[in-house]
CSV table of C-alpha atoms in Angstrom, one decimal:
chain,number,residue,atom,x,y,z
A,25,UNK,CA,73.5,105.9,81.2
A,26,UNK,CA,77.3,104.8,81.8
A,27,UNK,CA,79.8,106.1,83.6
A,28,UNK,CA,82.0,106.7,79.7
A,29,UNK,CA,79.0,108.7,78.7
A,30,UNK,CA,79.0,110.9,82.1
A,31,UNK,CA,82.3,111.8,81.3
A,32,UNK,CA,82.3,112.1,77.5
A,33,UNK,CA,82.3,115.6,77.6
A,34,UNK,CA,85.1,117.4,79.6
A,35,UNK,CA,84.6,119.4,82.8
A,36,UNK,CA,85.1,123.2,82.4
A,37,UNK,CA,86.4,124.9,85.7
A,38,UNK,CA,84.6,127.5,87.3
A,39,UNK,CA,85.3,131.2,86.8
A,40,UNK,CA,87.1,132.9,89.3
A,41,UNK,CA,83.5,134.7,90.3
A,42,UNK,CA,81.5,131.5,90.4
A,43,UNK,CA,84.1,130.1,92.6
A,44,UNK,CA,83.5,133.3,94.9
A,45,UNK,CA,80.1,133.5,94.8
A,46,UNK,CA,79.8,129.6,95.7
A,47,UNK,CA,78.2,128.9,98.9
A,48,UNK,CA,80.4,127.4,101.9
A,49,UNK,CA,80.1,123.7,102.2
A,50,UNK,CA,78.3,122.9,105.5
A,51,UNK,CA,80.1,119.8,106.0
A,52,UNK,CA,83.9,119.5,106.4
A,53,UNK,CA,85.7,117.1,104.0
A,54,UNK,CA,87.1,114.0,105.8
A,55,UNK,CA,90.2,113.3,104.8
A,56,UNK,CA,93.5,110.6,105.5
A,57,UNK,CA,96.4,112.1,103.5
A,58,UNK,CA,99.2,109.4,102.8
A,59,UNK,CA,102.7,111.2,102.3
A,60,UNK,CA,106.6,110.3,101.9
A,61,UNK,CA,106.8,113.8,103.2
A,62,UNK,CA,109.4,115.5,101.2
A,63,UNK,CA,108.7,119.9,101.1
A,64,UNK,CA,105.9,119.9,98.8
A,65,UNK,CA,104.0,117.4,101.1
A,66,UNK,CA,104.8,119.2,104.0
A,67,UNK,CA,103.4,122.4,102.6
A,68,UNK,CA,100.1,120.2,101.4
A,69,UNK,CA,99.9,118.7,104.9
A,70,UNK,CA,100.4,122.5,106.4
A,71,UNK,CA,97.5,123.6,104.2
A,72,UNK,CA,95.2,120.5,104.6
A,73,UNK,CA,95.6,121.4,108.6
A,74,UNK,CA,94.8,124.9,108.5
A,75,UNK,CA,91.6,124.9,106.0
A,76,UNK,CA,88.5,124.9,108.0
A,77,UNK,CA,86.7,123.1,105.5
A,78,UNK,CA,88.7,120.1,105.9
A,79,UNK,CA,88.9,117.0,108.9
A,80,UNK,CA,92.3,115.6,108.8
A,81,UNK,CA,91.7,112.2,110.5
A,82,UNK,CA,95.2,110.8,109.7
A,83,UNK,CA,98.1,111.4,108.4
A,84,UNK,CA,100.3,108.1,107.1
A,85,UNK,CA,103.6,107.5,106.5
A,86,UNK,CA,105.2,105.4,103.4
A,87,UNK,CA,108.4,104.9,102.2
A,88,UNK,CA,109.3,107.0,99.0
A,89,UNK,CA,111.3,110.4,98.6
A,90,UNK,CA,112.2,109.5,102.1
A,91,UNK,CA,113.2,106.2,103.8
A,92,UNK,CA,110.3,104.8,106.3
A,93,UNK,CA,112.0,106.0,109.2
A,94,UNK,CA,112.3,109.7,107.8
A,95,UNK,CA,108.7,109.5,106.4
A,96,UNK,CA,108.0,108.7,110.0
A,97,UNK,CA,110.1,111.2,111.7
A,98,UNK,CA,108.8,114.0,109.5
A,99,UNK,CA,105.2,113.5,109.7
A,100,UNK,CA,105.5,114.0,113.5
A,101,UNK,CA,108.2,116.9,112.6
A,102,UNK,CA,105.6,118.4,110.4
A,103,UNK,CA,102.5,117.8,113.3
A,104,UNK,CA,104.6,119.3,116.1
A,105,UNK,CA,105.2,122.3,113.9
A,106,UNK,CA,101.7,123.5,113.3
A,107,UNK,CA,100.4,122.0,116.5
A,108,UNK,CA,96.6,121.9,115.6
A,109,UNK,CA,94.0,122.2,118.0
A,110,UNK,CA,93.1,118.8,116.5
A,111,UNK,CA,95.9,116.2,116.2
A,112,UNK,CA,95.3,114.1,113.6
A,113,UNK,CA,96.3,110.2,114.0
A,114,UNK,CA,99.3,109.3,112.6
A,115,UNK,CA,100.3,105.8,110.8
A,116,UNK,CA,103.9,104.7,110.5
A,117,UNK,CA,105.6,102.5,108.1
A,118,UNK,CA,108.3,100.1,108.5
A,119,UNK,CA,111.3,102.0,109.4
A,120,UNK,CA,113.6,99.1,107.5
A,121,UNK,CA,111.6,100.6,104.3
A,122,UNK,CA,114.4,102.4,102.0
A,123,UNK,CA,113.8,105.5,99.7
A,124,UNK,CA,112.4,104.2,96.9
A,125,UNK,CA,112.6,107.3,95.1
A,126,UNK,CA,116.4,108.2,94.4
A,127,UNK,CA,116.2,110.7,91.7
A,128,UNK,CA,114.3,113.5,90.4
A,129,UNK,CA,115.2,114.1,86.6
A,130,UNK,CA,118.8,112.0,87.4
A,131,UNK,CA,119.3,114.6,90.7
A,132,UNK,CA,119.7,112.8,93.8
A,133,UNK,CA,116.5,113.6,96.1
A,134,UNK,CA,118.8,114.7,98.9
A,135,UNK,CA,120.1,117.7,96.9
A,136,UNK,CA,116.7,118.8,95.9
A,137,UNK,CA,114.8,118.3,99.1
A,138,UNK,CA,117.5,118.2,102.0
A,139,UNK,CA,119.3,115.3,103.7
A,140,UNK,CA,116.0,114.6,105.9
A,141,UNK,CA,113.7,115.7,103.1
A,142,UNK,CA,112.5,118.9,104.9
A,143,UNK,CA,114.9,121.4,103.7
A,144,UNK,CA,116.1,123.5,106.2
A,145,UNK,CA,113.4,122.4,108.8
A,146,UNK,CA,115.2,120.5,111.4
A,147,UNK,CA,113.2,116.6,112.6
A,148,UNK,CA,113.6,116.2,116.4
A,149,UNK,CA,111.0,114.2,116.3
A,150,UNK,CA,111.9,110.5,118.0
A,151,UNK,CA,109.9,107.2,117.3
A,152,UNK,CA,106.5,106.7,118.8
A,153,UNK,CA,106.2,104.8,121.6
A,154,UNK,CA,103.1,102.6,120.5
A,155,UNK,CA,103.4,103.2,116.8
A,156,UNK,CA,100.0,102.3,114.6
A,157,UNK,CA,100.8,100.7,110.9
A,158,UNK,CA,99.9,103.0,108.2
A,159,UNK,CA,97.6,100.7,106.5
A,160,UNK,CA,96.0,100.0,109.7
A,161,UNK,CA,94.9,103.2,110.5
A,162,UNK,CA,93.7,103.8,107.0
A,163,UNK,CA,91.5,100.3,107.1
A,164,UNK,CA,90.1,101.3,110.7
A,165,UNK,CA,89.0,104.9,109.8
A,166,UNK,CA,87.5,104.0,106.5
A,167,UNK,CA,85.7,100.7,107.9
A,168,UNK,CA,84.2,102.9,110.7
A,169,UNK,CA,83.6,106.1,108.4
A,170,UNK,CA,82.2,104.0,105.1
A,171,UNK,CA,81.6,106.0,102.0
A,172,UNK,CA,82.9,109.3,104.1
A,173,UNK,CA,86.7,109.5,104.1
A,174,UNK,CA,88.4,110.8,100.9
A,175,UNK,CA,92.2,109.2,100.8
A,176,UNK,CA,94.8,111.4,99.2
A,177,UNK,CA,98.0,109.5,98.3
A,178,UNK,CA,100.8,111.9,98.1
A,179,UNK,CA,103.6,109.0,97.7
A,180,UNK,CA,103.6,105.2,96.6
A,181,UNK,CA,100.5,103.1,96.5
A,182,UNK,CA,101.6,100.6,98.6
A,183,UNK,CA,99.5,101.4,101.8
A,184,UNK,CA,96.6,101.1,99.7
A,185,UNK,CA,97.2,97.6,98.9
A,186,UNK,CA,98.0,96.8,102.1
A,187,UNK,CA,94.9,98.6,103.2
A,188,UNK,CA,92.9,96.4,101.1
A,189,UNK,CA,94.6,93.1,102.5
A,190,UNK,CA,93.3,94.2,106.0
A,191,UNK,CA,90.1,95.5,104.9
A,192,UNK,CA,88.8,93.7,101.7
A,193,UNK,CA,85.9,96.1,100.8
A,194,UNK,CA,88.4,99.0,101.4
A,195,UNK,CA,88.4,100.6,97.7
A,196,UNK,CA,84.7,100.4,97.8
A,197,UNK,CA,84.2,102.2,100.8
A,198,UNK,CA,86.6,104.9,100.5
A,199,UNK,CA,84.3,108.2,99.4
A,200,UNK,CA,87.4,108.8,96.3
A,201,UNK,CA,91.0,107.9,96.2
A,202,UNK,CA,93.1,110.7,95.0
A,203,UNK,CA,96.3,110.0,93.8
A,204,UNK,CA,99.2,111.8,93.0
A,205,UNK,CA,101.1,110.0,90.1
A,206,UNK,CA,101.7,108.8,86.7
A,207,UNK,CA,101.9,110.9,83.5
A,208,UNK,CA,99.7,111.2,80.3
A,209,UNK,CA,101.5,112.9,77.7
A,210,UNK,CA,104.7,114.8,79.7
A,211,UNK,CA,106.9,111.6,79.8
A,212,UNK,CA,108.8,110.7,83.4
A,213,UNK,CA,110.5,112.0,86.1
A,214,UNK,CA,112.2,109.4,87.9
A,215,UNK,CA,113.1,107.8,84.7
A,216,UNK,CA,112.1,109.2,81.0
A,217,UNK,CA,109.7,107.2,81.0
A,218,UNK,CA,108.0,106.8,84.5
A,219,UNK,CA,107.1,109.2,87.2
A,220,UNK,CA,108.3,108.5,90.9
A,221,UNK,CA,105.3,107.0,92.9
A,222,UNK,CA,103.9,104.9,90.1
A,223,UNK,CA,108.1,103.7,89.7
A,224,UNK,CA,108.2,103.1,93.1
A,225,UNK,CA,105.6,100.5,93.1
A,226,UNK,CA,104.3,99.7,89.6
A,227,UNK,CA,102.5,97.0,91.0
A,228,UNK,CA,100.3,98.3,93.3
A,229,UNK,CA,100.0,101.0,91.1
A,230,UNK,CA,98.6,98.7,88.5
A,231,UNK,CA,96.2,96.8,91.1
A,232,UNK,CA,94.5,100.0,92.2
A,233,UNK,CA,93.7,101.6,88.9
A,234,UNK,CA,92.3,98.2,87.8
A,235,UNK,CA,90.0,98.1,91.1
A,236,UNK,CA,86.6,99.2,90.4
A,237,UNK,CA,86.2,102.3,92.5
A,238,UNK,CA,86.1,105.7,92.8
A,239,UNK,CA,89.2,107.1,91.8
A,240,UNK,CA,91.0,110.0,90.6
A,241,UNK,CA,94.8,110.2,89.0
A,242,UNK,CA,96.4,114.0,89.6
A,243,UNK,CA,99.5,113.2,86.6
A,244,UNK,CA,102.7,115.3,85.7
A,245,UNK,CA,100.6,117.1,83.0
A,246,UNK,CA,98.6,119.1,85.5
A,247,UNK,CA,100.5,119.1,89.0
A,248,UNK,CA,103.4,120.4,87.0
A,249,UNK,CA,101.4,123.5,86.2
A,250,UNK,CA,101.6,124.7,89.9
A,251,UNK,CA,104.6,126.3,89.9
A,252,UNK,CA,106.1,128.7,92.3
A,253,UNK,CA,109.1,131.4,91.5
A,254,UNK,CA,111.1,133.6,94.1
A,255,UNK,CA,109.1,136.5,92.8
A,256,UNK,CA,105.8,134.6,94.3
A,257,UNK,CA,107.0,134.4,97.9
A,258,UNK,CA,106.0,137.5,99.0
A,259,UNK,CA,102.2,136.8,98.1
A,260,UNK,CA,102.5,133.8,101.2
A,261,UNK,CA,102.2,134.8,104.6
A,262,UNK,CA,105.3,137.4,105.8
A,263,UNK,CA,104.9,137.9,109.5
A,264,UNK,CA,107.8,137.6,111.5
A,265,UNK,CA,106.1,136.2,114.5
A,266,UNK,CA,104.2,133.8,112.6
A,267,UNK,CA,105.2,130.2,112.8
A,268,UNK,CA,103.0,129.8,109.9
A,269,UNK,CA,105.9,132.1,108.1
A,270,UNK,CA,108.7,130.4,110.0
A,271,UNK,CA,107.8,127.0,108.8
A,272,UNK,CA,107.1,128.0,105.2
A,273,UNK,CA,110.6,129.8,105.0
A,274,UNK,CA,112.1,126.5,106.7
A,275,UNK,CA,111.0,124.9,103.4
A,276,UNK,CA,110.4,126.6,100.2
A,277,UNK,CA,113.7,128.7,99.8
A,278,UNK,CA,115.4,125.8,100.1
A,279,UNK,CA,113.3,123.9,97.6
A,280,UNK,CA,113.5,127.5,95.3
A,281,UNK,CA,117.3,127.4,95.6
A,282,UNK,CA,118.1,123.6,94.5
A,283,UNK,CA,115.6,124.0,91.5
A,284,UNK,CA,117.9,126.7,90.4
A,285,UNK,CA,120.9,125.3,91.3
A,286,UNK,CA,120.7,121.5,90.1
A,287,UNK,CA,117.8,121.7,87.9
A,288,UNK,CA,118.5,125.2,85.8
A,289,UNK,CA,114.9,126.0,86.9
A,290,UNK,CA,113.8,129.3,87.9
A,291,UNK,CA,110.9,128.2,90.3
A,292,UNK,CA,109.5,124.9,91.7
A,293,UNK,CA,106.3,122.7,90.7
A,294,UNK,CA,104.0,122.2,93.7
A,295,UNK,CA,102.4,118.8,92.9
A,296,UNK,CA,101.8,118.1,96.1
A,297,UNK,CA,99.6,120.9,96.7
A,298,UNK,CA,98.0,120.3,93.2
A,299,UNK,CA,96.8,117.2,94.2
A,300,UNK,CA,95.4,118.4,97.6
A,301,UNK,CA,93.6,121.3,95.6
A,302,UNK,CA,91.8,118.4,93.7
A,303,UNK,CA,90.6,117.6,96.9
A,304,UNK,CA,89.9,120.8,98.5
A,305,UNK,CA,88.5,122.6,95.1
A,306,UNK,CA,87.9,119.9,92.4
A,307,UNK,CA,85.8,122.9,90.2
A,308,UNK,CA,89.2,124.3,89.5
A,309,UNK,CA,90.1,121.6,87.3
A,310,UNK,CA,89.1,120.0,83.9
A,311,UNK,CA,88.8,116.0,83.5
A,312,UNK,CA,88.6,113.0,81.2
A,313,UNK,CA,87.6,109.6,81.9
A,314,UNK,CA,90.6,107.5,80.2
A,315,UNK,CA,91.7,103.6,80.1
A,316,UNK,CA,94.7,104.1,82.1
A,317,UNK,CA,97.2,100.6,82.7
A,318,UNK,CA,101.0,100.4,84.5
A,319,UNK,CA,103.9,98.6,83.0
A,320,UNK,CA,105.4,96.6,85.6
A,321,UNK,CA,108.2,94.8,84.0
A,322,UNK,CA,109.7,96.8,81.1
A,323,UNK,CA,113.3,97.5,81.3
A,324,UNK,CA,113.0,101.0,80.3
A,325,UNK,CA,109.4,101.8,80.4
A,326,UNK,CA,108.7,100.4,84.3
A,327,UNK,CA,106.5,102.3,86.3
A,328,UNK,CA,105.2,104.0,83.1
A,329,UNK,CA,101.5,104.6,82.6
A,330,UNK,CA,99.7,103.8,79.8
A,331,UNK,CA,97.1,105.3,78.2
A,332,UNK,CA,94.6,103.5,75.4
A,333,UNK,CA,93.6,106.0,73.2
A,334,UNK,CA,92.2,104.2,70.2
A,335,UNK,CA,88.7,104.6,68.9
A,336,UNK,CA,87.9,101.1,69.6
A,337,UNK,CA,89.9,100.6,72.6
A,338,UNK,CA,90.5,96.9,74.2
A,339,UNK,CA,89.8,98.2,77.7
A,340,UNK,CA,86.9,100.0,79.6
A,341,UNK,CA,88.0,103.7,81.0
A,342,UNK,CA,89.1,102.8,84.8
A,343,UNK,CA,89.9,106.3,86.3
A,344,UNK,CA,89.2,109.9,85.9
A,345,UNK,CA,92.2,111.9,85.2
A,346,UNK,CA,92.9,115.7,85.7
A,347,UNK,CA,94.1,117.3,82.7
A,348,UNK,CA,94.2,121.0,83.3
A,349,UNK,CA,93.9,123.3,86.4
A,350,UNK,CA,93.0,126.8,86.9
A,351,UNK,CA,96.6,127.9,88.4
A,352,UNK,CA,95.7,131.2,89.4
A,353,UNK,CA,92.5,130.1,91.3
A,354,UNK,CA,94.6,127.0,92.8
A,355,UNK,CA,97.1,129.7,94.1
A,356,UNK,CA,94.5,132.2,95.7
A,357,UNK,CA,92.9,128.6,97.7
A,358,UNK,CA,96.8,128.2,99.1
A,359,UNK,CA,97.6,131.6,100.2
A,360,UNK,CA,93.7,132.2,101.3
A,361,UNK,CA,94.2,129.3,103.7
A,362,UNK,CA,97.7,130.9,104.9
A,363,UNK,CA,96.3,134.2,105.6
A,364,UNK,CA,93.5,133.6,107.1
A,365,UNK,CA,94.8,131.1,109.5
A,366,UNK,CA,97.4,134.0,110.2
A,367,UNK,CA,95.0,136.4,110.2
A,368,UNK,CA,92.1,135.0,112.6
A,369,UNK,CA,94.9,133.6,114.7
A,370,UNK,CA,94.5,129.8,113.8
A,371,UNK,CA,98.0,128.8,114.2
A,372,UNK,CA,100.5,127.8,116.9
């Protein structure tokens, strides 16, 4: 049976009762998270590290919403704040790389994320004495754990292509590549046509999409369905002595205030947490195999993800695209991990 025949029917998400009654997997999911860490990425990293079913092997930095230097500092700050029992490896990107996503819906990123990208959270991290390049860290982990590591990209796909240059079989030896990026029907957020992660490095995005490997795309259409309002903040851990609560309160209130002030929105979308949920709880999504390409040179459409919807399309389907999320169950997963860590004393 061909891959297209296998995915001809969209997969329905499990009901809440099915999710609750399903057995807990025995093996942890080995994951590497590649991020340009702003507020959403920081929250996703927090949940991933606290999730007992995830083994976060590494956090790797890339420039995107923040500069290369800031991405390195932000990853160190996040890990130091969480202070996990097992520290993941850290991968650094070129400190000279500028932020490649300057604005979201024409609002400059610093207004939405803060000057450092982490809202009200101070960043005190210093440069590592012996930094390891992000792409090299990725390549080494996949080479030594073939077909076992899930790569979750929350920023531009630059490091994925660099890892392929180091280890030519990198993408073929990755268990699953889950990419936050692109848009199917929603239009763009950085430009009218393009989502930020794809717009930032469309050539890398096109290379990855055209490479034969097991990959999943989490587009704006799905990632923006996971939203948080001021009223829902009380569902998150609220304990004055908790470092988890302290960290969340340095991030989310800033994001909510900024969304109201600069975007006129009573709530904030959490794309990075949606992408993390796609790794941790894939049954909460519907999906469809699609033929997706990226425009790399258009004056108005640079970074646009183009889907071939013709009945007799010219290109084979090349990526599994998530189309819907069970928002309530996804939010239950996120809050459940945070509350469990608080109640079980798994926090710093």
